[in-house]
Amino acid sequence: MKKNRLDNFIKRATNVSLSAGERDNIKRVLITHVEMDVRGARDTRLIRQRSQKINLSKVMPILLALVLTFSGGTALAANGTLPGDFLYPVKINFNEKVRGALAFSDEAEAEFQAELATRRLEELQRLTVSGDEDTEASIKTRDDTIARFEVNAENAIKLAESLRLAGKADAAVVASSRLKASLEANEDLFEHLSERREDLRARLQAIAERVKIHADAVAEVRADAVARVAENENANIEVIAKTRAKQAEQNLEAAKRRLDRYESDLDSSIKAKAEQKIEAAQEAYSSGEGALEAENYVDALQYFQASLSYSEQADIMVRVWVSLEIDLASDEEEDDLPSDEDRADQDQDDNTPDSDEEVNNGNNGSGNDERGDEDRDSSVNLDADANAHAGVNTGNGRIDLNIDGNAGANIGL
């Protein structure tokens, strides 16, 4: 009986697909990896196979792509899990560790830690308002998630400060600004949820206060970094300001599109706040353009950075609210919010395999049947402790990964 349930779960997991946001994240990581200089990689990143040394940093993106493609959907299924779910250990001990291994620079690591902090906050929102009664286990799960958030937020802040001290003030501004935007947006969301759920008000406000502490801390780091950029005579402020202008314009348009897309699914107050953030972003962007024309590049940079922050806050508020999928115990009847599967269907064409054979071959009907199991095979094993092992035969060798936090690779060349 237990085996049948597990088989059914894995079969359903094979139909899980990446959302547009997840695809964008992976694309950004791979592009960053391709563009970066890996000549200074440490010896500890080298692996030996058939008397040849291979830089692991060069094959890590390939490993990640292969695992996501051939692991039977288990890794992808874990991405949407919450603390306490069966596959949540896969999410934090495997998926996130593999993703973190791709952060080869302090800038990338700071961004990743900020991303993890944001994930933990979103998990906390869903956990807190899920309607489950407080038990010893649920309280521990919530406290553990808060602790993970604080570790990730503190790591991101320390890395941003390290960038500033290392003379990378502009990189510190970028890293600290993104974290600040995320923390402030989520603080607003917790406050709003506390207004909607009187029964959970004390709990939600307590979390909001913890978030504010870190938001204030990163704001100080950001202010110092901005001042360093303005004081640095060697920095090409004009180039930095023009680059930030393009980023601000892209983020503003993306925030507008997301708001237009999910407008009907938003709480009226959340919609109003998102619109206010976008309006503030537009005003800051316009001021930046004026400063740029006047060749006042320091002010232009600050305006564009402010525009970026407002746009990101609006985008986060809309995205998180839509993803909550909860009953907020409102007196007014609300439409059901779209599920992860619905949003994935909206974001990409249906690529579900037409047969079990296509799932087993891992080709989604791509016409490579002639390779068969001889060249490519995959396996996923789970035990009761949520440990997992994924194996992939690629034709040139086999990749084996243990989803208990450790990863190993055996690659034939």
Tab-separated table of C-alpha atoms in Angstrom:
chain	number	residue	atom	x	y	z
A	1	MET	CA	0.000	0.000	0.000
A	2	LYS	CA	2.796	2.394	0.948
A	3	LYS	CA	4.640	1.575	-2.288
A	4	ASN	CA	1.496	2.226	-4.360
A	5	ARG	CA	1.006	5.647	-2.784
A	6	LEU	CA	4.616	6.520	-3.462
A	7	ASP	CA	4.374	5.290	-7.061
A	8	ASN	CA	1.261	7.396	-7.606
A	9	PHE	CA	2.950	10.426	-6.102
A	10	ILE	CA	6.008	10.089	-8.320
A	11	LYS	CA	3.789	9.587	-11.363
A	12	ARG	CA	1.940	12.821	-10.595
A	13	ALA	CA	5.230	14.575	-9.965
A	14	THR	CA	6.390	13.835	-13.511
A	15	ASN	CA	3.726	16.230	-14.781
A	16	VAL	CA	5.068	19.153	-12.772
A	17	SER	CA	6.585	21.905	-14.889
A	18	LEU	CA	8.548	25.076	-14.229
A	19	SER	CA	6.674	28.359	-13.980
A	20	ALA	CA	7.791	31.372	-15.979
A	21	GLY	CA	9.490	32.857	-12.919
A	22	GLU	CA	11.427	29.664	-12.227
A	23	ARG	CA	12.503	29.442	-15.867
A	24	ASP	CA	13.684	33.057	-15.736
A	25	ASN	CA	15.692	32.376	-12.567
A	26	ILE	CA	17.462	29.374	-14.113
A	27	LYS	CA	18.088	31.325	-17.327
A	28	ARG	CA	19.609	34.200	-15.367
A	29	VAL	CA	21.878	31.844	-13.428
A	30	LEU	CA	23.111	30.119	-16.590
A	31	ILE	CA	23.735	33.416	-18.391
A	32	THR	CA	25.660	34.731	-15.397
A	33	HIS	CA	27.702	31.537	-15.328
A	34	VAL	CA	28.534	31.747	-19.034
A	35	GLU	CA	29.621	35.377	-18.783
A	36	MET	CA	31.781	35.041	-15.682
A	37	ASP	CA	35.503	34.314	-15.604
A	38	VAL	CA	36.076	30.897	-14.040
A	39	ARG	CA	39.854	30.825	-14.368
A	40	GLY	CA	40.266	31.575	-10.673
A	41	ALA	CA	38.230	28.595	-9.490
A	42	ARG	CA	39.565	26.906	-6.404
A	43	ASP	CA	41.191	23.498	-6.567
A	44	THR	CA	38.451	22.209	-4.313
A	45	ARG	CA	36.045	22.633	-7.217
A	46	LEU	CA	37.970	20.160	-9.369
A	47	ILE	CA	36.995	16.552	-9.915
A	48	ARG	CA	39.020	13.775	-11.492
A	49	GLN	CA	37.717	11.314	-14.038
A	50	ARG	CA	39.834	9.009	-16.169
A	51	SER	CA	42.997	10.912	-15.216
A	52	GLN	CA	41.530	14.237	-16.380
A	53	LYS	CA	40.779	17.262	-14.203
A	54	ILE	CA	37.477	19.007	-14.815
A	55	ASN	CA	36.341	22.286	-13.323
A	56	LEU	CA	33.111	21.439	-11.519
A	57	SER	CA	31.901	24.993	-11.945
A	58	LYS	CA	31.740	24.405	-15.699
A	59	VAL	CA	29.578	21.300	-15.477
A	60	MET	CA	27.369	22.342	-12.552
A	61	PRO	CA	24.734	24.027	-14.759
A	62	ILE	CA	24.643	20.872	-16.890
A	63	LEU	CA	24.197	18.731	-13.772
A	64	LEU	CA	21.350	20.932	-12.609
A	65	ALA	CA	19.611	20.815	-15.978
A	66	LEU	CA	19.984	17.035	-16.204
A	67	VAL	CA	18.699	16.459	-12.686
A	68	LEU	CA	15.667	18.670	-13.241
A	69	THR	CA	14.994	16.947	-16.564
A	70	PHE	CA	15.485	13.326	-15.571
A	71	SER	CA	14.695	13.081	-11.865
A	72	GLY	CA	11.081	12.089	-12.470
A	73	GLY	CA	9.747	15.510	-11.419
A	74	THR	CA	10.670	15.012	-7.769
A	75	ALA	CA	12.939	18.053	-7.571
A	76	LEU	CA	10.388	20.212	-9.376
A	77	ALA	CA	7.548	18.944	-7.196
A	78	ALA	CA	9.544	19.901	-4.114
A	79	ASN	CA	9.796	23.542	-5.197
A	80	GLY	CA	6.199	24.263	-4.237
A	81	THR	CA	6.238	22.473	-0.893
A	82	LEU	CA	5.857	24.083	2.532
A	83	PRO	CA	7.667	23.326	5.799
A	84	GLY	CA	6.266	20.096	7.170
A	85	ASP	CA	5.492	18.635	3.729
A	86	PHE	CA	7.036	15.318	2.749
A	87	LEU	CA	9.273	16.765	0.019
A	88	TYR	CA	10.255	19.958	1.841
A	89	PRO	CA	13.661	18.477	2.879
A	90	VAL	CA	14.330	17.934	-0.830
A	91	LYS	CA	13.600	21.601	-1.448
A	92	ILE	CA	15.966	23.018	1.192
A	93	ASN	CA	18.619	20.277	1.335
A	94	PHE	CA	18.944	19.531	-2.366
A	95	ASN	CA	17.284	22.017	-4.719
A	96	GLU	CA	18.502	25.070	-2.859
A	97	LYS	CA	21.969	23.650	-2.240
A	98	VAL	CA	22.392	22.842	-5.921
A	99	ARG	CA	21.178	26.341	-6.796
A	100	GLY	CA	23.529	27.830	-4.211
A	101	ALA	CA	26.460	25.935	-5.713
A	102	LEU	CA	25.962	27.997	-8.873
A	103	ALA	CA	26.536	31.259	-6.982
A	104	PHE	CA	30.244	31.592	-7.752
A	105	SER	CA	30.632	35.254	-6.762
A	106	ASP	CA	29.794	37.278	-3.659
A	107	GLU	CA	27.275	39.249	-5.715
A	108	ALA	CA	25.482	36.075	-6.828
A	109	GLU	CA	25.587	34.626	-3.318
A	110	ALA	CA	24.118	37.819	-1.839
A	111	GLU	CA	21.299	37.723	-4.384
A	112	PHE	CA	20.645	34.046	-3.672
A	113	GLN	CA	20.528	34.544	0.101
A	114	ALA	CA	18.042	37.388	-0.422
A	115	GLU	CA	15.982	35.097	-2.636
A	116	LEU	CA	15.953	32.427	0.083
A	117	ALA	CA	14.876	34.983	2.684
A	118	THR	CA	11.975	35.946	0.422
A	119	ARG	CA	10.996	32.288	-0.011
A	120	ARG	CA	10.946	31.741	3.747
A	121	LEU	CA	8.660	34.756	4.201
A	122	GLU	CA	6.255	33.473	1.571
A	123	GLU	CA	6.226	30.090	3.293
A	124	LEU	CA	5.533	31.797	6.620
A	125	GLN	CA	2.576	33.677	5.164
A	126	ARG	CA	1.022	30.493	3.857
A	127	LEU	CA	1.754	28.562	7.019
A	128	THR	CA	0.429	31.244	9.345
A	129	VAL	CA	-2.901	31.792	7.617
A	130	SER	CA	-3.497	28.166	6.619
A	131	GLY	CA	-6.156	27.787	9.296
A	132	ASP	CA	-4.443	24.892	11.035
A	133	GLU	CA	-4.748	24.840	14.792
A	134	ASP	CA	-1.629	25.472	16.798
A	135	THR	CA	0.050	22.258	17.871
A	136	GLU	CA	3.496	21.610	19.229
A	137	ALA	CA	4.570	20.425	15.787
A	138	SER	CA	3.068	23.379	13.877
A	139	ILE	CA	4.570	25.918	16.277
A	140	LYS	CA	7.994	24.302	15.910
A	141	THR	CA	7.636	24.272	12.121
A	142	ARG	CA	6.772	27.975	12.105
A	143	ASP	CA	9.598	28.862	14.502
A	144	ASP	CA	12.088	26.871	12.423
A	145	THR	CA	10.987	28.734	9.296
A	146	ILE	CA	11.382	32.088	11.035
A	147	ALA	CA	14.878	31.035	12.096
A	148	ARG	CA	15.772	30.048	8.522
A	149	PHE	CA	14.490	33.398	7.261
A	150	GLU	CA	16.616	35.298	9.748
A	151	VAL	CA	19.726	33.305	8.853
A	152	ASN	CA	19.206	33.977	5.128
A	153	ALA	CA	18.446	37.671	5.689
A	154	GLU	CA	21.493	38.128	7.937
A	155	ASN	CA	23.694	36.323	5.403
A	156	ALA	CA	22.456	38.572	2.598
A	157	ILE	CA	23.068	41.704	4.684
A	158	LYS	CA	26.578	40.582	5.643
A	159	LEU	CA	27.436	39.801	2.025
A	160	ALA	CA	26.173	43.218	0.893
A	161	GLU	CA	28.291	44.867	3.573
A	162	SER	CA	31.303	42.775	2.498
A	163	LEU	CA	30.842	43.998	-1.070
A	164	ARG	CA	30.848	47.602	0.130
A	165	LEU	CA	33.983	47.090	2.210
A	166	ALA	CA	35.670	45.400	-0.762
A	167	GLY	CA	35.179	48.501	-2.863
A	168	LYS	CA	32.238	47.100	-4.834
A	169	ALA	CA	29.832	49.803	-3.716
A	170	ASP	CA	27.526	49.582	-6.744
A	171	ALA	CA	27.182	45.802	-6.337
A	172	ALA	CA	26.388	46.397	-2.672
A	173	VAL	CA	23.690	48.882	-3.674
A	174	VAL	CA	22.085	46.354	-6.011
A	175	ALA	CA	22.179	43.496	-3.490
A	176	SER	CA	20.931	45.543	-0.544
A	177	SER	CA	18.232	47.284	-2.604
A	178	ARG	CA	16.676	44.015	-3.729
A	179	LEU	CA	16.593	42.634	-0.200
A	180	LYS	CA	15.206	45.901	1.145
A	181	ALA	CA	12.429	45.908	-1.461
A	182	SER	CA	11.498	42.311	-0.652
A	183	LEU	CA	11.475	42.841	3.106
A	184	GLU	CA	9.417	46.025	2.919
A	185	ALA	CA	6.879	44.445	0.544
A	186	ASN	CA	6.495	41.381	2.750
A	187	GLU	CA	6.247	43.537	5.872
A	188	ASP	CA	3.300	45.308	4.230
A	189	LEU	CA	1.747	41.949	3.368
A	190	PHE	CA	2.013	40.661	6.931
A	191	GLU	CA	0.460	43.874	8.230
A	192	HIS	CA	-2.366	43.610	5.725
A	193	LEU	CA	-2.985	39.969	6.573
A	194	SER	CA	-3.152	40.884	10.249
A	195	GLU	CA	-5.924	43.357	9.438
A	196	ARG	CA	-7.863	40.692	7.563
A	197	ARG	CA	-7.384	37.945	10.148
A	198	GLU	CA	-8.142	39.256	13.606
A	199	ASP	CA	-7.735	35.762	15.036
A	200	LEU	CA	-4.125	35.698	13.787
A	201	ARG	CA	-3.303	39.368	14.303
A	202	ALA	CA	-0.829	38.957	17.152
A	203	ARG	CA	1.042	36.179	15.339
A	204	LEU	CA	1.231	38.058	12.035
A	205	GLN	CA	2.264	41.344	13.627
A	206	ALA	CA	5.008	39.595	15.575
A	207	ILE	CA	6.455	38.245	12.319
A	208	ALA	CA	6.096	41.670	10.677
A	209	GLU	CA	8.160	43.186	13.498
A	210	ARG	CA	10.921	40.625	12.925
A	211	VAL	CA	10.903	41.466	9.220
A	212	LYS	CA	11.109	45.204	9.975
A	213	ILE	CA	14.240	44.697	12.081
A	214	HIS	CA	16.058	43.206	9.081
A	215	ALA	CA	14.564	45.776	6.692
A	216	ASP	CA	15.982	48.571	8.852
A	217	ALA	CA	19.369	46.837	9.020
A	218	VAL	CA	19.678	46.415	5.251
A	219	ALA	CA	18.499	50.005	4.727
A	220	GLU	CA	21.552	51.216	6.666
A	221	VAL	CA	23.886	49.084	4.543
A	222	ARG	CA	22.245	50.387	1.391
A	223	ALA	CA	22.540	54.027	2.490
A	224	ASP	CA	26.257	53.576	3.153
A	225	ALA	CA	26.759	51.887	-0.217
A	226	VAL	CA	24.896	54.642	-2.078
A	227	ALA	CA	27.078	57.240	-0.375
A	228	ARG	CA	30.208	55.331	-1.377
A	229	VAL	CA	29.122	55.253	-5.026
A	230	ALA	CA	28.526	59.008	-5.006
A	231	GLU	CA	31.916	59.675	-3.361
A	232	ASN	CA	33.925	57.365	-5.602
A	233	GLU	CA	35.713	59.580	-8.113
A	234	ASN	CA	36.937	56.545	-10.035
A	235	ALA	CA	33.455	55.154	-10.600
A	236	ASN	CA	31.883	55.839	-13.993
A	237	ILE	CA	28.663	57.249	-12.560
A	238	GLU	CA	27.285	58.090	-15.993
A	239	VAL	CA	27.520	54.497	-17.203
A	240	ILE	CA	26.113	53.140	-13.941
A	241	ALA	CA	23.189	55.582	-14.030
A	242	LYS	CA	22.317	54.745	-17.646
A	243	THR	CA	22.502	51.018	-16.907
A	244	ARG	CA	20.215	51.445	-13.923
A	245	ALA	CA	17.818	53.459	-16.076
A	246	LYS	CA	17.353	50.512	-18.426
A	247	GLN	CA	16.828	48.144	-15.505
A	248	ALA	CA	14.307	50.490	-13.910
A	249	GLU	CA	12.340	50.783	-17.145
A	250	GLN	CA	12.228	46.989	-17.596
A	251	ASN	CA	11.174	46.360	-13.997
A	252	LEU	CA	8.490	49.019	-14.170
A	253	GLU	CA	6.967	47.498	-17.302
A	254	ALA	CA	7.136	44.004	-15.789
A	255	ALA	CA	5.349	45.182	-12.631
A	256	LYS	CA	2.635	46.834	-14.722
A	257	ARG	CA	2.107	43.655	-16.747
A	258	ARG	CA	1.826	41.484	-13.656
A	259	LEU	CA	-0.672	43.859	-12.058
A	260	ASP	CA	-2.779	43.944	-15.238
A	261	ARG	CA	-2.702	40.162	-15.474
A	262	TYR	CA	-3.797	39.391	-11.915
A	263	GLU	CA	-5.806	42.523	-11.154
A	264	SER	CA	-9.074	40.623	-10.774
A	265	ASP	CA	-7.521	38.197	-8.272
A	266	LEU	CA	-6.248	40.846	-5.882
A	267	ASP	CA	-7.690	42.111	-2.655
A	268	SER	CA	-8.811	45.728	-3.183
A	269	SER	CA	-6.323	47.016	-0.607
A	270	ILE	CA	-3.422	45.051	-2.090
A	271	LYS	CA	-4.370	46.304	-5.534
A	272	ALA	CA	-4.390	49.902	-4.283
A	273	LYS	CA	-0.988	49.489	-2.604
A	274	ALA	CA	0.519	47.908	-5.719
A	275	GLU	CA	-0.836	50.756	-7.833
A	276	GLN	CA	0.683	53.279	-5.407
A	277	LYS	CA	4.068	51.539	-5.638
A	278	ILE	CA	3.937	51.555	-9.444
A	279	GLU	CA	2.947	55.236	-9.462
A	280	ALA	CA	5.886	56.027	-7.158
A	281	ALA	CA	8.174	53.987	-9.415
A	282	GLN	CA	6.977	55.936	-12.447
A	283	GLU	CA	7.540	59.282	-10.726
A	284	ALA	CA	11.037	58.288	-9.603
A	285	TYR	CA	11.864	57.073	-13.107
A	286	SER	CA	10.687	60.353	-14.656
A	287	SER	CA	12.782	62.311	-12.157
A	288	GLY	CA	15.751	60.130	-13.044
A	289	GLU	CA	15.314	60.893	-16.722
A	290	GLY	CA	15.305	64.611	-15.932
A	291	ALA	CA	18.463	64.304	-13.852
A	292	LEU	CA	20.092	62.257	-16.603
A	293	GLU	CA	19.367	64.934	-19.197
A	294	ALA	CA	20.853	67.533	-16.834
A	295	GLU	CA	23.937	65.313	-16.505
A	296	ASN	CA	23.356	65.065	-12.766
A	297	TYR	CA	24.319	61.404	-12.704
A	298	VAL	CA	24.464	60.932	-8.933
A	299	ASP	CA	20.856	62.087	-8.488
A	300	ALA	CA	19.790	60.127	-11.584
A	301	LEU	CA	21.275	56.952	-10.142
A	302	GLN	CA	19.405	57.410	-6.870
A	303	TYR	CA	16.112	58.102	-8.663
A	304	PHE	CA	16.440	55.023	-10.863
A	305	GLN	CA	17.377	52.877	-7.878
A	306	ALA	CA	14.279	54.145	-6.052
A	307	SER	CA	12.162	53.327	-9.100
A	308	LEU	CA	13.592	49.804	-9.139
A	309	SER	CA	12.760	49.366	-5.465
A	310	TYR	CA	9.140	50.520	-5.849
A	311	SER	CA	8.609	48.320	-8.926
A	312	GLU	CA	10.014	45.266	-7.174
A	313	GLN	CA	7.809	45.880	-4.137
A	314	ALA	CA	4.713	46.089	-6.330
A	315	ASP	CA	5.704	42.965	-8.238
A	316	ILE	CA	6.343	41.005	-5.034
A	317	MET	CA	3.066	42.072	-3.433
A	318	VAL	CA	1.023	40.957	-6.454
A	319	ARG	CA	2.918	37.716	-6.988
A	320	VAL	CA	2.833	36.648	-3.346
A	321	TRP	CA	-0.817	37.527	-2.855
A	322	VAL	CA	-1.870	35.501	-5.872
A	323	SER	CA	0.232	32.541	-4.728
A	324	LEU	CA	-1.207	32.417	-1.210
A	325	GLU	CA	-4.281	30.378	-2.266
A	326	ILE	CA	-5.914	30.828	1.119
A	327	ASP	CA	-9.285	31.677	2.600
A	328	LEU	CA	-8.782	34.912	4.505
A	329	ALA	CA	-12.080	34.521	6.319
A	330	SER	CA	-13.464	37.614	4.613
A	331	ASP	CA	-17.176	38.347	4.818
A	332	GLU	CA	-17.258	39.073	1.097
A	333	GLU	CA	-17.236	36.191	-1.357
A	334	GLU	CA	-14.014	36.044	-3.383
A	335	ASP	CA	-13.122	34.119	-6.487
A	336	ASP	CA	-10.761	31.182	-6.095
A	337	LEU	CA	-7.163	32.189	-6.634
A	338	PRO	CA	-5.229	30.340	-9.331
A	339	SER	CA	-3.188	27.349	-8.248
A	340	ASP	CA	0.482	26.784	-9.064
A	341	GLU	CA	-0.614	24.409	-11.819
A	342	ASP	CA	-2.994	26.994	-13.287
A	343	ARG	CA	-0.305	29.652	-13.338
A	344	ALA	CA	2.164	27.259	-14.930
A	345	ASP	CA	-0.408	26.513	-17.653
A	346	GLN	CA	-0.858	30.242	-18.220
A	347	ASP	CA	2.881	30.878	-18.371
A	348	GLN	CA	3.820	28.171	-20.855
A	349	ASP	CA	2.399	25.787	-23.406
A	350	ASP	CA	1.293	22.402	-22.177
A	351	ASN	CA	4.271	20.077	-22.441
A	352	THR	CA	2.780	17.127	-20.591
A	353	PRO	CA	3.883	13.799	-22.140
A	354	ASP	CA	1.228	11.884	-24.028
A	355	SER	CA	2.235	8.486	-22.688
A	356	ASP	CA	4.020	6.767	-19.843
A	357	GLU	CA	6.642	5.663	-22.351
A	358	GLU	CA	7.507	9.275	-23.111
A	359	VAL	CA	7.767	10.011	-19.395
A	360	ASN	CA	10.103	7.080	-18.862
A	361	ASN	CA	12.267	8.094	-21.796
A	362	GLY	CA	12.361	11.684	-20.531
A	363	ASN	CA	11.972	13.118	-24.046
A	364	ASN	CA	8.375	14.445	-24.001
A	365	GLY	CA	7.870	13.079	-27.499
A	366	SER	CA	10.920	14.763	-28.962
A	367	GLY	CA	11.608	11.966	-31.422
A	368	ASN	CA	14.723	10.539	-29.772
A	369	ASP	CA	13.244	7.109	-29.108
A	370	GLU	CA	16.086	5.424	-30.944
A	371	ARG	CA	18.403	6.216	-28.037
A	372	GLY	CA	16.179	4.332	-25.642
A	373	ASP	CA	17.063	3.198	-22.143
A	374	GLU	CA	20.493	2.140	-23.314
A	375	ASP	CA	21.664	5.755	-23.536
A	376	ARG	CA	19.456	7.506	-21.001
A	377	ASP	CA	17.737	6.257	-17.880
A	378	SER	CA	16.631	7.833	-14.631
A	379	SER	CA	15.569	6.681	-11.210
A	380	VAL	CA	14.201	8.309	-8.057
A	381	ASN	CA	14.089	6.597	-4.697
A	382	LEU	CA	12.499	8.051	-1.554
A	383	ASP	CA	12.403	6.708	1.966
A	384	ALA	CA	10.227	7.585	4.937
A	385	ASP	CA	12.724	10.212	6.132
A	386	ALA	CA	12.380	12.150	2.850
A	387	ASN	CA	15.855	11.205	1.747
A	388	ALA	CA	16.064	10.639	-1.975
A	389	HIS	CA	18.457	9.407	-4.609
A	390	ALA	CA	18.307	10.469	-8.245
A	391	GLY	CA	20.347	8.754	-10.905
A	392	VAL	CA	20.732	9.598	-14.570
A	393	ASN	CA	22.395	7.559	-17.297
A	394	THR	CA	23.373	10.005	-20.025
A	395	GLY	CA	24.975	7.606	-22.486
A	396	ASN	CA	28.433	8.918	-21.633
A	397	GLY	CA	28.236	8.138	-17.964
A	398	ARG	CA	25.963	8.368	-14.966
A	399	ILE	CA	25.088	11.187	-12.572
A	400	ASP	CA	24.093	10.148	-9.061
A	401	LEU	CA	22.761	12.640	-6.547
A	402	ASN	CA	21.675	11.990	-2.981
A	403	ILE	CA	18.854	14.304	-1.956
A	404	ASP	CA	19.814	14.409	1.702
A	405	GLY	CA	21.977	17.460	1.225
A	406	ASN	CA	24.921	15.713	-0.444
A	407	ALA	CA	25.650	15.552	-4.153
A	408	GLY	CA	28.047	13.405	-6.104
A	409	ALA	CA	28.801	13.173	-9.771
A	410	ASN	CA	30.297	10.421	-11.883
A	411	ILE	CA	30.770	11.654	-15.431
A	412	GLY	CA	32.226	9.721	-18.325
A	413	LEU	CA	34.087	11.783	-20.878
